[in-house]
Each structure stands twice: as C-alpha cells, then as structure tokens.
Short mmCIF file of N, CA, C and O in Angstrom, two decimals:
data_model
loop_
_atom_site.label_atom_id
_atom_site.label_comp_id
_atom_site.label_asym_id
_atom_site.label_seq_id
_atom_site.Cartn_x
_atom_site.Cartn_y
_atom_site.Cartn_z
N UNK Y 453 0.85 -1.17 0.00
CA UNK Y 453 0.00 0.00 0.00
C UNK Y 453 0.89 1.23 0.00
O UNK Y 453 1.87 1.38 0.74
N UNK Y 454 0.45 2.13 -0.93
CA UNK Y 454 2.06 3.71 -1.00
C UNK Y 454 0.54 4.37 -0.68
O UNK Y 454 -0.54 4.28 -1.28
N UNK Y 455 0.97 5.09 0.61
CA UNK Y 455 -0.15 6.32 1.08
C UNK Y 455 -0.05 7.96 0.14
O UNK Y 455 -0.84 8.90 0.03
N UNK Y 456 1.52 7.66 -0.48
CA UNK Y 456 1.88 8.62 -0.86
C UNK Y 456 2.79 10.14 -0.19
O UNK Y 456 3.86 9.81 0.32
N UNK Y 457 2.62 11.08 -0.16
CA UNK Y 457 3.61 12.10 0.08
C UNK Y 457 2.79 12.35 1.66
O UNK Y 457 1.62 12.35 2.05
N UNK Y 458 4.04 12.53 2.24
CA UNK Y 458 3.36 12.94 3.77
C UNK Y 458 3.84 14.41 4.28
O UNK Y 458 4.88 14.97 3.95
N UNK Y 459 3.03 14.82 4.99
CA UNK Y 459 2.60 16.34 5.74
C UNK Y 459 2.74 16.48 7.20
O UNK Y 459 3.00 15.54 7.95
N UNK Y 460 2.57 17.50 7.51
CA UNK Y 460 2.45 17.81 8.62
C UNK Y 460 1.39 18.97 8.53
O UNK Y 460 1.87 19.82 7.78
N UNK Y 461 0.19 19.34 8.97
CA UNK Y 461 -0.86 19.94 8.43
C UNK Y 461 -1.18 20.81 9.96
O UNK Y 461 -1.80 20.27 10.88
N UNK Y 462 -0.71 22.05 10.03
CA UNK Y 462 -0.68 22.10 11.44
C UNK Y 462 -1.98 24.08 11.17
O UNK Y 462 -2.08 24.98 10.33
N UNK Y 463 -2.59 23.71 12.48
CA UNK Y 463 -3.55 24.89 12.50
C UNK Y 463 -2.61 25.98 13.57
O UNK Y 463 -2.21 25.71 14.70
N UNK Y 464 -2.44 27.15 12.87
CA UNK Y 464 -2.25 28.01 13.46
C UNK Y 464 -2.65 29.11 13.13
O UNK Y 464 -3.17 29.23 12.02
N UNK Y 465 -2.52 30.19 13.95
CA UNK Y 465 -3.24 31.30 15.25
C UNK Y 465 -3.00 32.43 13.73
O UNK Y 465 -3.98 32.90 13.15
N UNK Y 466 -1.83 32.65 13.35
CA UNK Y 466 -1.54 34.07 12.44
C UNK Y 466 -0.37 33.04 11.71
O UNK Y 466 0.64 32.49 12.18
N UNK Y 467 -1.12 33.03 10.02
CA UNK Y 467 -1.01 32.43 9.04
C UNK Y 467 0.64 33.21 8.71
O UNK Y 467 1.67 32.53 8.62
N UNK Y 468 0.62 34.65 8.58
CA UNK Y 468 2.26 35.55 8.65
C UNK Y 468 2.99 35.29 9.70
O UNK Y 468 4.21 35.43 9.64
N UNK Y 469 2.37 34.86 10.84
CA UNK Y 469 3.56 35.02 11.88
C UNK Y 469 4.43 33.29 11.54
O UNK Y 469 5.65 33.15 11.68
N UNK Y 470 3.59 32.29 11.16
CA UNK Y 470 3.79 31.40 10.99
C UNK Y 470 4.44 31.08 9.77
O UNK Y 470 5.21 30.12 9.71
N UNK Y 471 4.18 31.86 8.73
CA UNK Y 471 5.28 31.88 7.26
C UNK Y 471 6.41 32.42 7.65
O UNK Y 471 7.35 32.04 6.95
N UNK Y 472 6.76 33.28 8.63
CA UNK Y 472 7.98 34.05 8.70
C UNK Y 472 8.82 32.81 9.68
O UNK Y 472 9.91 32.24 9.53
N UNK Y 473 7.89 32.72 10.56
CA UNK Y 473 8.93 31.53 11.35
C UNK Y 473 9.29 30.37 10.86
O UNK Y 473 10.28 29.75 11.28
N UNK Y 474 8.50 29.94 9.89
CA UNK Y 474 9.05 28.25 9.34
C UNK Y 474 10.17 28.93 8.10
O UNK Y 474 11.33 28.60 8.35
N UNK Y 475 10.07 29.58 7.17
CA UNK Y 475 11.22 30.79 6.64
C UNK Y 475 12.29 30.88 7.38
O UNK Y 475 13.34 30.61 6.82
N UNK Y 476 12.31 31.10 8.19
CA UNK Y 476 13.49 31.47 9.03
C UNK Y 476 13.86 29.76 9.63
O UNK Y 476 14.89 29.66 10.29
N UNK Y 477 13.25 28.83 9.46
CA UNK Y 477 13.68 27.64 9.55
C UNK Y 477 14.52 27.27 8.46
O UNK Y 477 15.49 26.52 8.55
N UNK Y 478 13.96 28.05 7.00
CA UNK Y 478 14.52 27.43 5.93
C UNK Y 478 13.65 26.77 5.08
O UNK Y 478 14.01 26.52 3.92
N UNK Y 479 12.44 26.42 5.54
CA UNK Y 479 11.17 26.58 4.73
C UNK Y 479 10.63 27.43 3.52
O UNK Y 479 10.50 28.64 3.74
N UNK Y 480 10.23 26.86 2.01
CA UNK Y 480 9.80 27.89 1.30
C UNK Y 480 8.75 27.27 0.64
O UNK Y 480 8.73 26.07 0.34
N UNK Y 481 7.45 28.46 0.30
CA UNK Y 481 6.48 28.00 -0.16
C UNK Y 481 6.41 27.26 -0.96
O UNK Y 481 7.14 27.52 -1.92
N UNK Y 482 5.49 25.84 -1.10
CA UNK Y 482 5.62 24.94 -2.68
C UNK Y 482 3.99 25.01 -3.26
O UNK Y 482 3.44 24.40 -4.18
N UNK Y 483 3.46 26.11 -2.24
CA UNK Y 483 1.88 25.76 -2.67
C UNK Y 483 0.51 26.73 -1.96
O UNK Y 483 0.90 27.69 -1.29
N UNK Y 484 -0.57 26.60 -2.03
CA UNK Y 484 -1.22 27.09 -1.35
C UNK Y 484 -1.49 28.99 -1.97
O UNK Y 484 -1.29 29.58 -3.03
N UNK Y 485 -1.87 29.24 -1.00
CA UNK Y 485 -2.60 30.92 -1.01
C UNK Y 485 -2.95 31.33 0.19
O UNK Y 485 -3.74 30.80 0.97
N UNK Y 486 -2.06 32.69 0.36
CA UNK Y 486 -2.02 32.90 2.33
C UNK Y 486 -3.18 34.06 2.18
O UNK Y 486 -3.46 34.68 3.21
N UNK Y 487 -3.90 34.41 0.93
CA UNK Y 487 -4.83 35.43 1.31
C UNK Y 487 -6.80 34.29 1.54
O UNK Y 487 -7.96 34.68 1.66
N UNK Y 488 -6.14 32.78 1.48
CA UNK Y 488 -7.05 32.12 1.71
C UNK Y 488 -6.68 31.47 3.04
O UNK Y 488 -7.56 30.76 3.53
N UNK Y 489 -5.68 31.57 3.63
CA UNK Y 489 -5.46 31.56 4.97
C UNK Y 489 -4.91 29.95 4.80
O UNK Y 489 -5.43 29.18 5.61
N UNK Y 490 -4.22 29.52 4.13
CA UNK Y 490 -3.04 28.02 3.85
C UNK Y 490 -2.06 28.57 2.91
O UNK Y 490 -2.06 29.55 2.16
N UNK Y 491 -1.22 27.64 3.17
CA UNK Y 491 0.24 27.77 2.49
C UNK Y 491 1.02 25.95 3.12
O UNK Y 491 1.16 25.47 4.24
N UNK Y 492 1.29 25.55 2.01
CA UNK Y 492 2.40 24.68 1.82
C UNK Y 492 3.78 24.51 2.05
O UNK Y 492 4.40 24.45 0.99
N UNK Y 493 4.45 24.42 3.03
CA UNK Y 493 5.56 24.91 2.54
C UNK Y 493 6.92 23.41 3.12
O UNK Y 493 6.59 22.47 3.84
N UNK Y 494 7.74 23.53 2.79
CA UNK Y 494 9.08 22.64 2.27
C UNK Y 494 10.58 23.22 2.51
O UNK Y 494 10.98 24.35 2.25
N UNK Y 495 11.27 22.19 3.06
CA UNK Y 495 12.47 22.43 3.25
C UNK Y 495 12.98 21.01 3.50
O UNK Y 495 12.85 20.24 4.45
N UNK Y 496 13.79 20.94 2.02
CA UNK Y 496 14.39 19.96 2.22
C UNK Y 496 13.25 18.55 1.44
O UNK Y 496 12.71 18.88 0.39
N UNK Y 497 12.97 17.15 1.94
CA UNK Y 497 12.20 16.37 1.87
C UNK Y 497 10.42 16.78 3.01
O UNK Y 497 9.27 16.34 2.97
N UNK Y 498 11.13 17.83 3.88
CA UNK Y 498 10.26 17.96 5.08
C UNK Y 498 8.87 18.39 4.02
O UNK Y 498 9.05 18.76 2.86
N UNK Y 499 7.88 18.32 4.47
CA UNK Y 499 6.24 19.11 4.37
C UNK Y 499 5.74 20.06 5.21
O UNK Y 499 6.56 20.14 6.12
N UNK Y 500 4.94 20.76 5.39
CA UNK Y 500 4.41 21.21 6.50
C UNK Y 500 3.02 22.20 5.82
O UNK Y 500 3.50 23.27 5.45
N UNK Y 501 2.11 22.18 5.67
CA UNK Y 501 0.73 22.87 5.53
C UNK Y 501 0.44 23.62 6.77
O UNK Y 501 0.21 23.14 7.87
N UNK Y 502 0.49 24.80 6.45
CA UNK Y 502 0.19 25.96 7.33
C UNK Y 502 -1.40 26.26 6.98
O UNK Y 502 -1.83 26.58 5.87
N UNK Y 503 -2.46 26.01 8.70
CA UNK Y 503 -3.73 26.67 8.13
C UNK Y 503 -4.77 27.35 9.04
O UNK Y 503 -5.23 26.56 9.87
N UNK Y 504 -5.21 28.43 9.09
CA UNK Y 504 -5.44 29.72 9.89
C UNK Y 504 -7.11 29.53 9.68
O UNK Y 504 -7.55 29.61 8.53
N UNK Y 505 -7.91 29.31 10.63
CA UNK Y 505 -9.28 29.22 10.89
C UNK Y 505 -9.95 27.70 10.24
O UNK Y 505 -11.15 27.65 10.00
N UNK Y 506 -8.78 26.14 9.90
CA UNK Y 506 -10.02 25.35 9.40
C UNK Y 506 -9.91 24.14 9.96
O UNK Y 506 -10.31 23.14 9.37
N UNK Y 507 -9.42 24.12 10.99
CA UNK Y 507 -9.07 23.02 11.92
C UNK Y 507 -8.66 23.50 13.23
O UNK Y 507 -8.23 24.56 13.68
N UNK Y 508 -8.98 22.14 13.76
CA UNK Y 508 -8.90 22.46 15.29
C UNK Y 508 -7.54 21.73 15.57
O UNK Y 508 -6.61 22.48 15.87
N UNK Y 509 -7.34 20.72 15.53
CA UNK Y 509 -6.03 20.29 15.55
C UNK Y 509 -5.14 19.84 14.65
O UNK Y 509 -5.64 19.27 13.68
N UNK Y 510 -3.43 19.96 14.71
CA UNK Y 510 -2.73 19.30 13.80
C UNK Y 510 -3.08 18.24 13.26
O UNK Y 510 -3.84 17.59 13.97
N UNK Y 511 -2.74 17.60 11.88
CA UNK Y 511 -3.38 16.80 11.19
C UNK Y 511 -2.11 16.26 10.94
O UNK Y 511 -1.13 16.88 11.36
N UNK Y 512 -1.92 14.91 10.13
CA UNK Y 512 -0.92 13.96 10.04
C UNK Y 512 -1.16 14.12 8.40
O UNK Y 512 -2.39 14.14 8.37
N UNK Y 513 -0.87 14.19 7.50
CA UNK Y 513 -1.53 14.24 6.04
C UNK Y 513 -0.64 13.28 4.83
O UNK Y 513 0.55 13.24 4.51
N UNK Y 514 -1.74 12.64 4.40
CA UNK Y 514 -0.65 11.42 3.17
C UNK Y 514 -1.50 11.76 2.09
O UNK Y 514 -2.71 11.69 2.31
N UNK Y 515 -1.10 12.13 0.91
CA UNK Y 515 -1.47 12.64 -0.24
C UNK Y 515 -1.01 11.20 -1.47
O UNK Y 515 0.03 11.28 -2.13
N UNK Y 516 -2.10 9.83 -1.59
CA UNK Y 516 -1.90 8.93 -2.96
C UNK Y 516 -1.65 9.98 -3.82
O UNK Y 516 -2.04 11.15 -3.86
N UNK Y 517 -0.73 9.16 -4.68
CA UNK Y 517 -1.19 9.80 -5.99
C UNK Y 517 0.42 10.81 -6.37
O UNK Y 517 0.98 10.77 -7.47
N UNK Y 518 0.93 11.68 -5.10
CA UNK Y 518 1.57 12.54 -5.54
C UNK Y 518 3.15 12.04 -4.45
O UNK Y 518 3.10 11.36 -3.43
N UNK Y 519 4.27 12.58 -5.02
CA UNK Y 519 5.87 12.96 -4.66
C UNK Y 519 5.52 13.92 -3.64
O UNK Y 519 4.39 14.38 -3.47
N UNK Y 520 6.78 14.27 -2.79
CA UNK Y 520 6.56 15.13 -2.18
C UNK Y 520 7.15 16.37 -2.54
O UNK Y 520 7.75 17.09 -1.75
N UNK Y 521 6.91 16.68 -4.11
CA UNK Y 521 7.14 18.02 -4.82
C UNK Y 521 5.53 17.85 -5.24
O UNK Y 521 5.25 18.54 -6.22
N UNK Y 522 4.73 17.30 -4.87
CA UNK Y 522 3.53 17.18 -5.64
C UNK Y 522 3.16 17.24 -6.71
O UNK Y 522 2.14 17.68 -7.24
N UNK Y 523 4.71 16.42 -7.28
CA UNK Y 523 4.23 15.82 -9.11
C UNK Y 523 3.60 14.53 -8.69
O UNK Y 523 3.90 13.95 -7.64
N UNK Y 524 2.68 14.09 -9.57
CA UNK Y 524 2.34 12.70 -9.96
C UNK Y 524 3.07 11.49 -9.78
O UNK Y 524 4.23 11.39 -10.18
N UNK Y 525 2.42 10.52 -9.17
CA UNK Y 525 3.22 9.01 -9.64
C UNK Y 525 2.80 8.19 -10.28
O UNK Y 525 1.68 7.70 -10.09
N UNK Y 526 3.53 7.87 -11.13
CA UNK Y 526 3.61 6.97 -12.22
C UNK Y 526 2.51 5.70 -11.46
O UNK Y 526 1.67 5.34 -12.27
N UNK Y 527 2.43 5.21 -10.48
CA UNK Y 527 1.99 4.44 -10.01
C UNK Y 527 2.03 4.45 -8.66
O UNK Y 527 3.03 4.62 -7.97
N UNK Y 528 0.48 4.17 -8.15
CA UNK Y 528 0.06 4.62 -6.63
C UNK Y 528 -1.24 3.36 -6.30
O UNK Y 528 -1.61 2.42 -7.01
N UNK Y 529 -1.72 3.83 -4.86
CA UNK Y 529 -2.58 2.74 -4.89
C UNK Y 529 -3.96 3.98 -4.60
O UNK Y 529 -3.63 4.88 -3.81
N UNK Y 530 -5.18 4.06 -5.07
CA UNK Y 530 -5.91 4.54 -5.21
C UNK Y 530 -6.60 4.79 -3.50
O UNK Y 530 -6.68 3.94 -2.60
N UNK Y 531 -6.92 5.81 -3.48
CA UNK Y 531 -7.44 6.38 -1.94
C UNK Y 531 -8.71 5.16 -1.80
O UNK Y 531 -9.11 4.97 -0.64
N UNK Y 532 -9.38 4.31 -2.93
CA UNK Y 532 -10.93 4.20 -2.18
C UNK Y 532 -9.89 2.62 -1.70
O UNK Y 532 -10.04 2.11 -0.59
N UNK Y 533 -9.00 2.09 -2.66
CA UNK Y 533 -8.57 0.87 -2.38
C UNK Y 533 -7.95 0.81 -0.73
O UNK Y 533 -8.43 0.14 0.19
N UNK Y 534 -6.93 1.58 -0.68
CA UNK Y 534 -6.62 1.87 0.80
C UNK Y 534 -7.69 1.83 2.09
O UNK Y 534 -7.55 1.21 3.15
N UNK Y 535 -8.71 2.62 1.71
CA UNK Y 535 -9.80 2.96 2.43
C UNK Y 535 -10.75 1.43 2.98
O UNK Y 535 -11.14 1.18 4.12
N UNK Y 536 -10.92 0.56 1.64
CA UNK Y 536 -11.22 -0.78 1.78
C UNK Y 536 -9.98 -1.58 2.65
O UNK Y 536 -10.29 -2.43 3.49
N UNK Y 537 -8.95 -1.34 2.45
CA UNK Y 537 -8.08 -2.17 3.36
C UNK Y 537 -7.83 -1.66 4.68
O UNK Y 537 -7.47 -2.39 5.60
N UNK Y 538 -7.99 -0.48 4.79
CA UNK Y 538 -7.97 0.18 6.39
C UNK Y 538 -9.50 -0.34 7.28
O UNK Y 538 -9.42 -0.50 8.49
N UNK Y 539 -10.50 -0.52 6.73
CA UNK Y 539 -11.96 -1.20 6.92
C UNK Y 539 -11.75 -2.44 7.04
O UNK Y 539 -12.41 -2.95 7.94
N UNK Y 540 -11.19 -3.02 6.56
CA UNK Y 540 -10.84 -4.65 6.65
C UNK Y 540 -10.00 -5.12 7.42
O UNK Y 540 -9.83 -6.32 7.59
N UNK Y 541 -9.08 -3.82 8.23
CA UNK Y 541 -8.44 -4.61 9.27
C UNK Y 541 -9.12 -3.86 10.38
O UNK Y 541 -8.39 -3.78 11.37
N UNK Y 542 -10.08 -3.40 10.50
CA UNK Y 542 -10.87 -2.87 11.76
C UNK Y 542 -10.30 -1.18 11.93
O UNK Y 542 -10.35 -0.55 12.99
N UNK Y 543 -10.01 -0.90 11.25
CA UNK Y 543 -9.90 0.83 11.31
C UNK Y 543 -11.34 2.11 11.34
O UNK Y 543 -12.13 2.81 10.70
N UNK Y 544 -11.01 1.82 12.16
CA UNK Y 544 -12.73 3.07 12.18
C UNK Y 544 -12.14 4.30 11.61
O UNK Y 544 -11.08 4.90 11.79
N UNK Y 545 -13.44 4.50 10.68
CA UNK Y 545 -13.63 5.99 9.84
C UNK Y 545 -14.18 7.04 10.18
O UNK Y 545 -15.40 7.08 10.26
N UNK Y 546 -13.54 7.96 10.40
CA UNK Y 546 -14.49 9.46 10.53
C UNK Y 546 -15.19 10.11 9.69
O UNK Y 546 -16.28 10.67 9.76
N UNK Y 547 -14.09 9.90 8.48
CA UNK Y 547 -15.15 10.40 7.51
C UNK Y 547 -14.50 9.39 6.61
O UNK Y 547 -13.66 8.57 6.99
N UNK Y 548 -15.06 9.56 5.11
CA UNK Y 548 -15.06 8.12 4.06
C UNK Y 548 -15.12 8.83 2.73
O UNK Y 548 -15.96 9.72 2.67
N UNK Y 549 -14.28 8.57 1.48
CA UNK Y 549 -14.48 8.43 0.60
C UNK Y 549 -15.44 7.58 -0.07
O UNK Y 549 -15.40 6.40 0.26
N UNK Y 550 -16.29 7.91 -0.93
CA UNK Y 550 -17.08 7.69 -1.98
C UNK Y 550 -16.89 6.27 -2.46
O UNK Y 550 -17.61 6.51 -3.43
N UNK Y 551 -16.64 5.28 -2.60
CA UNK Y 551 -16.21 4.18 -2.81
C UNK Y 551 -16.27 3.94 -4.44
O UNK Y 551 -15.38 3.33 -5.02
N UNK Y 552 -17.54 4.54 -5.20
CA UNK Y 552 -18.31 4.08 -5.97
C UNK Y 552 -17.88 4.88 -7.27
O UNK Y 552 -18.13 4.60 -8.44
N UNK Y 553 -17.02 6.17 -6.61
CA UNK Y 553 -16.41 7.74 -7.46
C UNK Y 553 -14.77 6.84 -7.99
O UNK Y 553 -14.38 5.68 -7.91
N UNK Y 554 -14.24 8.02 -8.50
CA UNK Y 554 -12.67 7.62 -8.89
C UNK Y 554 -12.75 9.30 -9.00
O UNK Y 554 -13.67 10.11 -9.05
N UNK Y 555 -10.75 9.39 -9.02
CA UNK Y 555 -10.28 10.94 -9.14
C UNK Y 555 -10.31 11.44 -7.70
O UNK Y 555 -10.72 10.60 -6.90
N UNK Y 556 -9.95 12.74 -7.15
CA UNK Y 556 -9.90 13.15 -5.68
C UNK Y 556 -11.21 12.93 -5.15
O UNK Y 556 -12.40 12.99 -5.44
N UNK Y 557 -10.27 12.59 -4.07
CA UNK Y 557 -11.51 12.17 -3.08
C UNK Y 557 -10.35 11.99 -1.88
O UNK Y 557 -9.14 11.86 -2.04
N UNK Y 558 -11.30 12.05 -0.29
CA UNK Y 558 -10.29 11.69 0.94
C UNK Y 558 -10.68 11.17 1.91
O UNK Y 558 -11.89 11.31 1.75
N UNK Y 559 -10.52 10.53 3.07
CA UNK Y 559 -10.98 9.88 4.68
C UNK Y 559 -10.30 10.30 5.06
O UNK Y 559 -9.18 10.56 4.63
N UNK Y 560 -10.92 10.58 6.32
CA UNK Y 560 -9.86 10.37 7.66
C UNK Y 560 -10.47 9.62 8.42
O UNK Y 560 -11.60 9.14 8.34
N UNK Y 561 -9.21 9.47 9.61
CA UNK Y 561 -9.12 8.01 10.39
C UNK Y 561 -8.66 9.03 11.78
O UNK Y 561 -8.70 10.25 11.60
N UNK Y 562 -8.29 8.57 12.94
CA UNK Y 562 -7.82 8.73 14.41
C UNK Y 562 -6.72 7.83 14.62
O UNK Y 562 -6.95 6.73 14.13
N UNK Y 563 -5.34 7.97 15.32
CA UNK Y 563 -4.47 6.89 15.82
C UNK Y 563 -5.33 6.45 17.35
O UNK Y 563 -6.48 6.40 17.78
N UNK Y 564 -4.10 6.22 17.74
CA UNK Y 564 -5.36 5.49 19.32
C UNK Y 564 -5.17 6.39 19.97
O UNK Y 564 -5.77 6.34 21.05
N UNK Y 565 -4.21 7.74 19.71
CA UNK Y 565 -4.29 8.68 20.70
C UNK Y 565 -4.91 9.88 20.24
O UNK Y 565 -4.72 11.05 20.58
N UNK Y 566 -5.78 9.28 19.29
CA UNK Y 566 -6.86 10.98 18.59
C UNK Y 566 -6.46 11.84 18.15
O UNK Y 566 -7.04 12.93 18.15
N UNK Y 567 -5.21 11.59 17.57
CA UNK Y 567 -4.09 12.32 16.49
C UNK Y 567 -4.89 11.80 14.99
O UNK Y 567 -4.97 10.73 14.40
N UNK Y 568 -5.54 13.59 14.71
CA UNK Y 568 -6.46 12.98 13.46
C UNK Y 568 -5.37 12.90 12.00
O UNK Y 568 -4.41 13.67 11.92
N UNK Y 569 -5.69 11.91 10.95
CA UNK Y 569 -4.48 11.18 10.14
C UNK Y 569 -5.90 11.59 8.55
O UNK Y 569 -7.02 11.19 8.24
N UNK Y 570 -4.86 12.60 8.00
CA UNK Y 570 -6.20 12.54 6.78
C UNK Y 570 -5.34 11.89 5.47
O UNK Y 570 -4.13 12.02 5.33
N UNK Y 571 -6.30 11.10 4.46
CA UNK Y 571 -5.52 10.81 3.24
C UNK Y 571 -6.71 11.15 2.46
O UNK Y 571 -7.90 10.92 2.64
N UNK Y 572 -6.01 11.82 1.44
CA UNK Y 572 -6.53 13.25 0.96
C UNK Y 572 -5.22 13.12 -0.56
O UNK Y 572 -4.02 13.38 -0.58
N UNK Y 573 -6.47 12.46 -2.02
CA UNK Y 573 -6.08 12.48 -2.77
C UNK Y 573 -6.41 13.45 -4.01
O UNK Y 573 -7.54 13.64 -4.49
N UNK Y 574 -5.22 14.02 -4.43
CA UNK Y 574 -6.00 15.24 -5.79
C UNK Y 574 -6.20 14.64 -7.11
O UNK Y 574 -6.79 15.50 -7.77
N UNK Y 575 -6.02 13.67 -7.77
CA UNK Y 575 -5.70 13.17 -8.63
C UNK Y 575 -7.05 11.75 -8.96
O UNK Y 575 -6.93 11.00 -9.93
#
C-alpha cells in the first residue's frame, strides 16, 4: 500500500507570523494561497501545511497519488482501495471516501491517541 507524500498539516493562530517563522527555519512555499489563509511549505524532503481558521487540531496528512514536490506518480494505490483495506483490518472511519467515485476524493481516520491522520487524494 504507497499512502503517498506525507505532511504535517498544522492549525495556526496568524497564518504571517507562521510563514515568517518556518522561513526562518529554511522553509519555502511549494503551494497554497495565504490570502485564503493556507500555504504549503518545504524544506528539504520535510512538508508542512500551514492553516489559519479550518481546523482544530494538527493533522498527520498522506497525499496517494503525488511525490513530495507534488508531481504525480507513475503508479500509486488509489485512496478508495486503501480505504477498503484500512476497513478490513478494523480501522474506524471518521469520515469516508465515496467508494463508488474515482479521481480526488479523501478519509480520515484517528491513531489510538486521537491524532487525526487525513488521506486526501488530488488526482
């Protein structure tokens, strides 16, 4: 199973105060729009999604489908297939992809310590 490119999807307070500080980590934008209150940003192999009013807590994020430059892969395993195998070994769903659709679509799931885990495909 390839979940694909992984994130760190974290909610914070002031979307600028938070671009300037991961910047000054060495972080630079690969994505997003900060006048919609997200931004993408990268350093190195690292991820990190910056996002200002749409979550309550940090998110764990695996993107099928894409690299973690968010080109395409040649070959991936499809979000609804995953979704059927996370159900089949007893994984409870919060929310659920479409089973019946193809193209983006996403679930999320909980670890056992309520660290919410989204897979969240564009493609």
């Amino acid at each position: 199973m390839k979940l694909g490119a992984f994130s760190v999807s974290l909610s914070v307070k002031d979307i600028y105060k938070s671009k300037l500080f991961y910047e000054n980590l060495g972080f630079q934008i690969l994505g997003g729009d900060i006048t919609q209150n997200y931004l993408v940003m990268k350093n190195e192999s690292c991820i990190i999604g910056l996002f200002q009013g749409m979550f309550e807590k940090n998110i764990l994020t695996f993107n099928p489908g894409w690299d973690e430059n968010a080109d395409n892969l040649n070959s991936f395993t499809d979000i609804r297939d995953i979704q059927k195998q996370f159900k089949a070994k007893g994984i409870k769903m919060l929310s659920e992809a479409d089973e019946s659709s193809d193209g983006p679509a996403s679930f999320t799931i909980e670890d056992p310590d309520g660290n919410p885990i989204l897979i969240d495909q564009h493609r």
